[in-house]
Short mmCIF file of C-alpha atoms and ligand atoms in Angstrom, two decimals:
data_model
loop_
_atom_site.label_atom_id
_atom_site.label_comp_id
_atom_site.label_asym_id
_atom_site.label_seq_id
_atom_site.Cartn_x
_atom_site.Cartn_y
_atom_site.Cartn_z
CA MET A 1 91.97 69.89 64.17
CA MET A 2 94.22 71.24 66.93
CA GLN A 3 97.85 71.72 65.89
CA PRO A 4 100.26 69.71 68.04
CA GLY A 5 102.39 71.15 70.85
CA PHE A 6 105.96 70.19 71.69
CA HIS A 7 107.11 66.95 70.10
CA ASP A 8 109.00 66.11 73.29
CA PRO A 9 107.45 68.16 76.13
CA VAL A 10 110.32 67.49 78.54
CA LEU A 11 113.35 68.12 76.38
CA ASP A 12 111.77 70.79 74.17
CA ALA A 13 110.80 72.74 77.30
CA GLN A 14 114.33 72.32 78.66
CA SER A 15 116.03 73.62 75.52
CA GLY A 16 113.38 76.34 75.17
CA PHE A 17 114.02 77.43 78.74
CA ARG A 18 117.78 77.56 78.27
CA ALA A 19 117.28 79.83 75.26
CA VAL A 20 115.01 82.12 77.30
CA LEU A 21 117.40 82.08 80.27
CA GLU A 22 120.30 82.95 77.97
CA ALA A 23 118.25 85.71 76.34
CA MET A 24 117.25 87.18 79.71
CA SER A 25 120.83 86.91 81.02
CA ARG A 26 122.36 88.60 77.97
CA PRO A 27 119.80 91.19 76.85
CA GLY A 28 119.86 91.87 73.14
CA ARG A 29 121.66 88.66 72.21
CA VAL A 30 119.43 86.75 69.81
CA GLN A 31 118.73 83.11 70.67
CA ALA A 32 117.31 80.46 68.37
CA LEU A 33 114.55 78.27 69.72
CA PRO A 34 114.24 74.67 68.61
CA PRO A 35 112.18 74.64 65.38
CA GLY A 36 109.25 72.32 64.80
CA LEU A 37 106.28 74.01 66.45
CA THR A 38 103.41 74.83 64.08
CA PRO A 39 101.09 76.98 66.20
CA PRO A 40 97.91 78.52 64.81
CA ALA A 41 98.27 81.93 63.12
CA PRO A 42 99.18 84.58 64.02
CA LEU A 43 101.43 82.88 66.60
CA GLN A 44 104.95 82.26 65.37
CA PRO A 45 107.02 79.29 66.55
CA ALA A 46 109.17 81.29 69.01
CA THR A 47 106.18 83.02 70.63
CA ALA A 48 104.43 79.69 71.01
CA ALA A 49 107.54 77.92 72.34
CA VAL A 50 108.20 80.57 74.99
CA LEU A 51 104.64 80.27 76.27
CA LEU A 52 104.61 76.46 76.23
CA THR A 53 107.92 76.51 78.11
CA LEU A 54 106.80 78.86 80.87
CA ALA A 55 103.01 79.02 81.18
CA ASP A 56 100.80 76.54 82.99
CA ALA A 57 97.75 76.34 85.25
CA GLU A 58 99.48 78.65 87.76
CA THR A 59 99.98 81.50 85.30
CA PRO A 60 97.08 83.51 83.85
CA VAL A 61 97.81 84.52 80.25
CA PHE A 62 96.46 87.54 78.39
CA SER A 63 96.45 86.98 74.63
CA ASP A 64 95.49 89.24 71.73
CA ALA A 65 96.18 86.47 69.19
CA GLY A 66 92.61 85.36 68.56
CA THR A 67 90.49 82.33 69.34
CA ALA A 68 92.53 79.60 67.66
CA ALA A 69 95.73 80.70 69.41
CA ALA A 70 93.93 81.00 72.74
CA GLU A 71 92.46 77.50 72.40
CA TRP A 72 95.86 76.12 71.44
CA LEU A 73 97.53 77.75 74.48
CA ARG A 74 94.77 76.59 76.80
CA PHE A 75 95.04 73.02 75.50
CA HIS A 76 98.83 72.62 75.38
CA ALA A 77 99.96 74.85 78.27
CA GLY A 78 96.87 74.38 80.43
CA CYS A 79 96.95 78.07 81.30
CA PRO A 80 93.91 80.14 82.20
CA LEU A 81 93.28 82.98 79.72
CA VAL A 82 92.30 86.34 81.15
CA ALA A 83 90.72 89.37 79.50
CA SER A 84 92.35 91.86 81.82
CA PRO A 85 96.07 92.61 81.25
CA ALA A 86 96.40 93.44 84.96
CA ALA A 87 95.54 89.86 85.92
CA ALA A 88 98.14 88.24 83.64
CA THR A 89 101.50 86.69 84.52
CA PHE A 90 102.29 86.46 80.81
CA LEU A 91 100.98 88.73 78.07
CA CYS A 92 101.06 87.25 74.60
CA VAL A 93 100.92 90.25 72.31
CA THR A 94 100.97 90.12 68.51
CA GLY A 95 99.55 93.60 67.89
CA THR A 96 99.53 96.78 69.96
CA PRO A 97 100.37 96.07 73.62
CA PRO A 98 97.95 97.18 76.31
CA ALA A 99 98.82 100.44 78.08
CA LEU A 100 101.80 99.54 80.24
CA GLU A 101 100.23 101.09 83.33
CA GLU A 102 97.56 98.38 83.05
CA ILE A 103 100.17 95.65 83.46
CA ASP A 104 101.10 94.15 86.85
CA LEU A 105 104.53 95.56 87.73
CA GLY A 106 104.81 93.80 91.09
CA THR A 107 105.52 95.65 94.34
CA ASP A 108 108.72 96.96 95.92
CA GLU A 109 108.67 93.96 98.27
CA ALA A 110 107.68 91.45 95.57
CA PRO A 111 108.97 92.87 92.29
CA GLN A 112 109.11 89.32 90.91
CA ASP A 113 105.32 89.56 90.51
CA GLY A 114 105.87 91.98 87.62
CA ALA A 115 104.50 90.44 84.42
CA THR A 116 106.40 89.11 81.42
CA LEU A 117 105.40 90.57 78.06
CA VAL A 118 105.92 88.08 75.22
CA LEU A 119 105.89 90.47 72.30
CA GLN A 120 105.82 89.14 68.75
CA VAL A 121 107.59 91.35 66.21
CA ALA A 122 108.33 91.06 62.48
CA ALA A 123 112.08 90.39 62.68
CA LEU A 124 115.00 90.30 65.11
CA ARG A 125 118.71 90.29 64.56
CA GLU A 126 121.89 91.34 66.35
CA GLY A 127 123.50 94.61 65.34
CA GLY A 128 121.34 97.55 64.39
CA ALA A 129 119.97 100.74 65.76
CA LEU A 130 119.05 99.86 69.34
CA ARG A 131 121.92 100.23 71.83
CA LEU A 132 121.43 98.20 74.98
CA SER A 133 123.30 98.47 78.27
CA GLY A 134 122.83 97.19 81.80
CA PRO A 135 123.29 93.91 83.70
CA GLY A 136 124.17 91.01 81.39
CA ILE A 137 125.91 93.28 78.90
CA GLU A 138 129.69 93.74 78.95
CA ARG A 139 129.69 97.12 77.19
CA GLU A 140 126.90 97.49 74.71
CA HIS A 141 124.72 95.11 72.68
CA ARG A 142 123.11 96.28 69.48
CA LEU A 143 119.77 94.92 68.38
CA HIS A 144 117.63 95.32 65.30
CA VAL A 145 113.90 94.92 65.80
CA GLU A 146 111.40 95.21 62.99
CA GLY A 147 107.77 95.85 63.81
CA LEU A 148 108.14 97.21 67.32
CA PRO A 149 104.86 98.94 68.23
CA GLU A 150 104.93 102.75 67.91
CA GLY A 151 105.94 104.43 71.16
CA PHE A 152 106.70 101.14 72.91
CA LEU A 153 110.30 101.91 73.85
CA ALA A 154 109.37 105.29 75.30
CA ALA A 155 106.53 103.77 77.32
CA ARG A 156 108.88 101.04 78.57
CA ALA A 157 111.58 103.57 79.49
CA ALA A 158 109.01 105.50 81.54
CA LEU A 159 108.80 102.48 83.89
CA ALA A 160 112.52 102.52 84.73
CA PRO A 161 112.20 104.89 87.72
CA LEU A 162 109.84 102.36 89.35
CA TYR A 163 112.62 99.75 89.61
CA PRO A 164 112.70 97.14 91.14
CA ARG A 165 109.05 97.10 90.06
CA GLY A 166 108.75 96.54 86.36
CA MET A 167 107.94 94.36 83.40
CA ASP A 168 110.27 92.06 81.49
CA VAL A 169 109.97 91.68 77.72
CA ILE A 170 110.69 88.68 75.52
CA LEU A 171 110.71 89.71 71.85
CA CYS A 172 109.85 86.88 69.46
CA ALA A 173 110.12 86.63 65.67
CA GLY A 174 110.03 83.41 63.67
CA THR A 175 112.11 81.00 65.71
CA ARG A 176 114.20 83.73 67.36
CA ILE A 177 113.99 85.56 70.64
CA ALA A 178 115.75 88.39 72.46
CA ALA A 179 114.89 89.74 75.88
CA LEU A 180 114.67 93.16 77.49
CA PRO A 181 114.57 92.63 81.25
CA ARG A 182 113.48 95.65 83.28
CA THR A 183 117.12 96.54 84.02
CA THR A 184 118.08 97.04 80.36
CA HIS A 185 118.61 100.60 79.20
CA VAL A 186 117.73 101.04 75.51
CA MET A 187 118.89 103.93 73.37
CA GLU A 188 117.74 104.52 69.80
CA GLY A 189 120.16 105.54 67.05
CA MET B 1 101.50 65.81 74.38
CA SER B 2 101.79 62.42 72.75
CA HIS B 3 105.51 61.90 73.23
CA ASP B 4 107.90 62.06 76.09
CA SER B 5 111.63 61.86 76.25
CA GLY B 6 111.75 58.21 77.21
CA PHE B 7 112.98 59.09 80.68
CA GLY B 8 110.85 58.02 83.54
CA SER B 9 111.04 54.34 82.63
CA GLY B 10 113.14 53.92 85.78
CA GLY B 11 110.39 55.54 87.83
CA TYR B 12 111.70 59.11 87.81
CA ASN B 13 111.43 62.16 85.59
CA PHE B 14 114.25 63.61 83.52
CA ALA B 15 116.43 65.48 86.05
CA TYR B 16 114.20 64.09 88.85
CA LEU B 17 111.77 67.00 89.16
CA ASP B 18 108.31 66.85 87.58
CA GLU B 19 107.57 69.34 84.80
CA ASN B 20 105.31 71.57 86.92
CA THR B 21 108.05 72.01 89.50
CA LYS B 22 110.66 72.71 86.85
CA ARG B 23 108.44 75.35 85.24
CA MET B 24 107.84 77.01 88.61
CA ILE B 25 111.60 77.10 89.33
CA ARG B 26 112.33 78.29 85.78
CA ARG B 27 109.91 81.20 86.15
CA ALA B 28 111.55 82.12 89.47
CA LEU B 29 114.99 81.94 87.84
CA LEU B 30 114.00 84.32 85.04
CA LYS B 31 112.66 86.88 87.52
CA ALA B 32 115.81 86.44 89.64
CA VAL B 33 117.93 87.26 86.58
CA ALA B 34 115.71 90.23 85.74
CA ILE B 35 116.12 91.66 89.29
CA PRO B 36 119.81 91.02 90.12
CA GLY B 37 120.40 90.17 93.77
CA HIS B 38 116.71 90.05 94.75
CA GLN B 39 115.57 86.90 96.54
CA VAL B 40 112.66 85.29 94.69
CA PRO B 41 110.55 82.84 96.72
CA PHE B 42 109.84 79.46 95.14
CA GLY B 43 107.93 76.34 96.14
CA ALA B 44 110.92 74.16 97.02
CA ARG B 45 110.40 70.42 96.72
CA GLU B 46 111.60 67.60 98.91
CA MET B 47 114.72 66.12 97.35
CA PRO B 48 116.15 62.64 97.94
CA LEU B 49 119.05 64.24 99.83
CA PRO B 50 118.95 65.91 103.25
CA TYR B 51 119.03 69.69 103.71
CA GLY B 52 122.62 70.80 104.04
CA TRP B 53 123.43 68.70 100.97
CA GLY B 54 122.57 71.58 98.73
CA THR B 55 118.95 70.83 97.93
CA GLY B 56 118.44 74.43 96.72
CA GLY B 57 121.37 74.22 94.34
CA ILE B 58 120.28 70.77 93.20
CA GLN B 59 116.79 72.04 92.35
CA VAL B 60 118.22 74.94 90.36
CA THR B 61 120.58 72.61 88.51
CA ALA B 62 117.74 70.15 87.85
CA ALA B 63 115.59 72.93 86.38
CA ILE B 64 118.23 74.11 83.90
CA LEU B 65 120.13 70.92 83.04
CA GLY B 66 119.83 69.29 79.62
CA PRO B 67 121.30 66.18 78.04
CA ARG B 68 124.10 68.13 76.34
CA ASP B 69 125.38 69.74 79.54
CA VAL B 70 128.61 68.77 81.24
CA LEU B 71 128.36 69.05 85.01
CA LYS B 72 131.05 69.79 87.57
CA VAL B 73 130.22 69.67 91.28
CA ILE B 74 132.56 71.02 93.92
CA ASP B 75 132.45 71.11 97.67
CA GLN B 76 134.95 73.45 99.33
CA GLY B 77 136.91 73.43 96.07
CA ALA B 78 137.15 69.65 95.80
CA ASP B 79 135.40 67.39 93.28
CA ASP B 80 135.94 64.20 95.28
CA THR B 81 134.12 64.79 98.57
CA THR B 82 131.17 62.54 99.41
CA ASN B 83 128.76 65.42 98.87
CA ALA B 84 130.13 66.43 95.46
CA VAL B 85 130.37 62.84 94.23
CA SER B 86 126.80 62.09 95.38
CA ILE B 87 125.37 65.08 93.55
CA ARG B 88 127.30 64.31 90.35
CA ARG B 89 126.14 60.66 90.47
CA PHE B 90 122.58 61.78 91.13
CA PHE B 91 122.49 63.85 87.93
CA SER B 92 124.27 61.20 85.94
CA ARG B 93 121.53 58.75 87.02
CA VAL B 94 118.45 60.96 86.61
CA ALA B 95 119.54 63.00 83.56
CA GLY B 96 122.23 60.93 81.91
CA VAL B 97 124.41 64.00 82.05
CA ARG B 98 128.19 63.78 81.69
CA GLY B 99 130.25 64.79 84.71
CA THR B 100 133.68 66.36 84.75
CA THR B 101 136.18 67.63 87.29
CA ARG B 102 137.74 70.03 84.79
CA THR B 103 136.44 73.57 85.27
CA ALA B 104 137.04 74.52 81.63
CA GLU B 105 135.03 71.50 80.33
CA ALA B 106 131.91 72.15 82.41
CA THR B 107 128.83 73.98 81.14
CA ILE B 108 127.26 73.96 84.62
CA ILE B 109 129.23 74.12 87.86
CA GLN B 110 127.36 73.47 91.08
CA THR B 111 129.31 74.64 94.08
CA ARG B 112 129.35 74.73 97.81
CA HIS B 113 131.69 77.29 99.40
CA ARG B 114 134.09 78.13 96.52
CA ILE B 115 134.37 79.73 93.10
CA PRO B 116 136.91 77.92 90.89
CA GLU B 117 140.29 79.62 90.37
CA THR B 118 140.08 79.16 86.59
CA PRO B 119 138.10 82.17 85.32
CA LEU B 120 134.60 81.22 84.16
CA THR B 121 133.38 82.04 80.66
CA GLU B 122 130.20 83.13 78.89
CA ALA B 123 129.54 79.49 78.01
CA GLN B 124 129.19 78.54 81.69
CA THR B 125 126.65 78.85 84.50
CA ILE B 126 127.62 78.54 88.16
CA VAL B 127 125.00 77.36 90.67
CA TYR B 128 125.69 78.13 94.34
CA GLN B 129 124.27 76.09 97.19
CA VAL B 130 123.00 78.54 99.77
CA PRO B 131 122.24 77.59 103.39
CA MET B 132 120.94 81.07 104.38
CA PRO B 133 120.00 83.51 101.61
CA GLU B 134 119.14 86.48 103.84
CA PRO B 135 122.27 88.62 104.42
CA LEU B 136 120.51 90.53 107.23
CA PHE B 137 119.29 87.52 109.22
CA ARG B 138 121.77 87.87 112.08
CA LEU B 139 120.91 91.55 112.43
CA GLU B 140 117.16 91.33 111.91
CA PRO B 141 115.45 87.97 112.45
CA ARG B 142 111.99 89.17 111.33
CA LEU B 143 111.53 88.26 107.67
CA ALA B 144 108.82 90.88 107.13
CA GLU B 145 111.30 93.49 108.34
CA THR B 146 114.16 92.30 106.09
CA ARG B 147 111.76 92.30 103.11
CA ARG B 148 110.93 95.92 103.91
CA MET B 149 114.63 96.80 104.16
CA HIS B 150 115.32 95.25 100.74
CA ALA B 151 112.29 97.05 99.29
CA LEU B 152 113.68 100.39 100.52
CA ALA B 153 117.36 99.47 99.97
CA ASP B 154 117.71 100.40 103.65
CA TYR B 155 120.99 98.70 104.55
CA GLY B 156 122.17 101.02 107.32
CA LEU B 157 122.04 98.14 109.82
CA MET B 158 124.67 96.19 107.87
CA HIS B 159 126.95 99.20 107.60
CA VAL B 160 126.68 99.76 111.34
CA LYS B 161 127.55 96.11 111.99
CA LEU B 162 130.64 96.25 109.76
CA TYR B 163 131.73 99.53 111.33
CA GLU B 164 131.43 98.06 114.83
CA ASP B 165 133.59 95.18 113.60
CA ILE B 166 136.25 97.64 112.47
CA ALA B 167 136.07 99.53 115.76
CA ARG B 168 136.55 96.30 117.70
CA HIS B 169 139.07 94.38 115.55
CA GLY B 170 140.60 97.10 113.38
CA HIS B 171 139.20 95.35 110.32
CA VAL B 172 136.04 93.57 109.17
CA SER B 173 136.22 90.16 110.84
CA THR B 174 133.96 88.45 108.31
CA ALA B 175 136.06 85.88 106.42
CA TYR B 176 133.18 83.97 104.76
CA ASN B 177 129.81 84.98 103.39
CA TYR B 178 131.00 88.59 103.19
CA PRO B 179 128.00 90.68 102.08
CA VAL B 180 127.93 92.27 98.64
CA MET B 181 125.88 94.91 96.84
CA VAL B 182 124.60 93.74 93.46
CA GLY B 183 124.03 96.20 90.65
CA GLY B 184 124.20 99.02 93.21
CA ARG B 185 120.75 98.05 94.50
CA TYR B 186 120.42 94.79 96.47
CA LEU B 187 122.40 93.57 99.44
CA MET B 188 123.14 89.90 98.78
CA SER B 189 124.69 86.93 100.53
CA PRO B 190 127.36 85.42 98.27
CA SER B 191 126.84 82.10 100.15
CA PRO B 192 129.61 80.91 102.49
CA ILE B 193 132.44 81.37 100.00
CA PRO B 194 135.63 82.92 101.38
CA ALA B 195 135.78 86.71 101.00
CA PHE B 196 138.81 85.92 98.80
CA ASP B 197 136.34 84.72 96.13
CA ASN B 198 134.09 87.80 96.25
CA PRO B 199 136.00 89.77 93.59
CA LYS B 200 135.47 86.87 91.14
CA MET B 201 131.73 87.60 91.22
CA HIS B 202 132.21 91.14 89.97
CA ARG B 203 131.42 91.42 86.25
CA MET B 204 131.83 87.64 85.84
CA PRO B 205 131.16 86.54 82.22
CA ALA B 206 129.23 83.48 83.48
CA LEU B 207 125.66 83.54 84.78
CA GLN B 208 125.53 83.07 88.57
CA LEU B 209 122.49 81.37 90.12
CA PHE B 210 121.83 80.78 93.82
CA GLY B 211 119.46 78.23 95.38
CA ALA B 212 118.44 78.00 99.04
CA GLY B 213 116.32 74.86 99.59
CA ARG B 214 115.34 75.19 103.23
CA GLU B 215 114.59 78.91 102.95
CA LYS B 216 112.94 78.42 99.54
CA LYS B 217 114.67 81.31 97.77
CA ILE B 218 116.37 81.73 94.42
CA TYR B 219 118.50 84.68 93.38
CA ALA B 220 120.89 85.51 90.58
CA VAL B 221 123.65 87.72 89.27
CA PRO B 222 123.55 88.16 85.49
CA PRO B 223 126.84 88.23 83.56
CA TYR B 224 128.96 91.41 83.72
CA THR B 225 126.99 92.75 86.68
CA GLU B 226 128.59 94.90 89.33
CA VAL B 227 129.17 93.03 92.60
CA ARG B 228 130.82 95.12 95.32
CA SER B 229 131.89 93.85 98.72
CA LEU B 230 130.68 96.31 101.36
CA ASP B 231 133.44 98.50 102.70
CA PHE B 232 134.32 101.99 103.84
CA GLU B 233 136.57 104.60 102.30
CA ASP B 234 139.01 104.45 105.20
CA HIS B 235 138.69 100.64 105.44
CA PRO B 236 138.63 99.23 101.92
CA PHE B 237 137.66 95.58 101.37
CA ARG B 238 140.79 93.43 101.70
CA PRO B 239 140.16 89.71 101.42
CA HIS B 240 142.42 87.42 103.39
CA ARG B 241 144.65 84.81 101.78
CA ALA B 242 147.10 82.64 103.73
CA ASP B 243 150.58 83.99 103.14
CA GLY B 244 152.34 81.23 101.23
CA CYS B 245 152.50 78.99 98.16
CA CYS B 246 150.79 75.71 97.44
CA ALA B 247 153.06 72.84 98.49
CA LEU B 248 151.89 70.76 95.52
CA CYS B 249 151.77 73.15 92.55
CA GLY B 250 153.56 76.25 93.83
CA SER B 251 150.67 78.64 93.17
CA ALA B 252 151.16 81.94 94.94
CA THR B 253 147.74 83.31 94.01
CA SER B 254 145.21 80.52 94.67
CA TYR B 255 143.14 80.17 97.83
CA LEU B 256 144.95 77.81 100.22
CA ASP B 257 143.80 75.26 102.77
CA GLU B 258 146.07 74.37 105.65
CA VAL B 259 146.33 70.58 106.00
CA VAL B 260 147.90 68.50 108.74
CA THR B 261 150.46 66.12 107.23
CA ASP B 262 151.38 63.90 110.19
CA ASP B 263 150.62 63.37 113.87
CA ARG B 264 153.57 65.50 115.02
CA GLY B 265 151.97 68.80 114.06
CA GLY B 266 153.42 68.96 110.54
CA ARG B 267 151.39 71.25 108.30
CA MET B 268 151.36 72.51 104.77
CA PHE B 269 149.31 74.77 102.52
CA VAL B 270 147.67 73.35 99.41
CA CYS B 271 145.22 74.77 96.87
CA SER B 272 141.61 74.45 97.95
CA ASP B 273 140.67 74.10 94.25
CA THR B 274 141.82 70.54 93.53
CA ASP B 275 141.25 70.69 89.76
CA TYR B 276 143.27 73.89 89.43
CA CYS B 277 146.08 72.36 91.48
CA GLU B 278 146.14 69.08 89.51
CA GLU B 279 146.15 70.88 86.18
CA ARG B 280 149.09 73.00 87.30
CA GLN B 281 150.97 69.92 88.48
CA GLU B 282 150.27 68.12 85.17
CA ALA B 283 151.39 71.15 83.17
CA ALA B 284 154.59 71.38 85.20
CA ALA B 285 155.29 67.66 84.71
CA ALA B 286 154.70 67.90 80.95
CA ALA B 287 156.72 71.07 80.40
CA PRO B 288 160.48 71.12 79.74
CA ALA B 289 162.55 71.86 82.85
CA SER B 290 163.34 75.47 81.86
CA GLU B 291 159.66 76.34 81.50
CA THR B 292 158.89 74.70 84.81
CA GLU B 293 161.40 76.99 86.45
CA ASP B 294 159.85 80.00 84.75
CA ALA B 295 156.43 79.02 86.02
CA ALA B 296 157.61 78.51 89.59
ZN1 ZN C 301 148.19 73.84 94.19
#
């Protein structure tokens, strides 16, 4: 049987959106999403809530999370699922992300077409080894991410010269999220 | 999708907009935040208020607002104009949201033409109503051309215009809607706020969102982002403020409106920000006389 979606689609999407907006506005600050979602494995509640909040029939989604997750997303968000990362508005990634040059980064005139990578990791908390700076950050935010794919930060940093083209990342773990918009500079250690 | 929030029994959705429209606006807002100062197109909806009443700002507010928010709406600094009262009532009716006139109490402030005097905090979001989002529109009417200029960060035309202003008037004659550079990358219209308010946008702790309904554009300035008013080394940006104090609260630093007091040409200056002015008057009335003198 299909696991349920949001208990209250209107208000859960509203509070989910405010958490994502806050995360995107203050990169590296960890936001808690409303608990209660029980998506199919391997999707965790935050990953599922972000996608239910933002995806719909207008937004092709690339997912590496398997058939049950794909069916659940298709049913509750109504989004088309695409096999090609380049065709996706949202990428739901629970394993190794596709090569970043395969992702739509938008154009100089329409950089807003750059995709959003919803990247599920093992754990997230404030403080830690990553030092973030850029818009939304007063001086520096520190973030601890467990389970970030090998080489991901370097591949992401290689996109910075393309700005305003780029990709925005929402990291998800359990019921928590933190965002790395394309403007955020990340230093390790 | 078995439940809903119980709204809609009166024939409307929570916060008026349907969920598809909210999601579309929310996606545009996130990209606007991710690309500070860049105008993101969105599929604006017809609202039950005419253009010029801030339909862009209303749609942004409707897409972010939740039942726990406290909403302040100002028009030229005042909470009690027809426009501000209508918008506050609208959201009270369609979202059950609590309204306030107190800047410090609000979680969302929708504004037309002013930024409150009381500094905004990290717990707040300010939503600007924007009649014309394109800062280059008077200089270059072709939208395809302005898009190209933004793509290349080619803003020479605006610098030339400001320099001609200086040559003609000895200073930049723009008193409202004075163009800014955001994050060192995008030229942005701050909406028709007085140039006096421009410095408040720079590294503001609150999130700043902008909605233009007729032109169907959304843009944003994330917290603590650099916002510089365009100027020249030999002609630094100097915003104008009427030389005087508020006749009601004595403020020597707030933005002042000149009001006519009688039909014989009597005039006085009062704060444009009515909440700021009232709070100062209340504080002065409550304080012992010696403190009042200190504050004056
Ligand atoms: Zn006053």
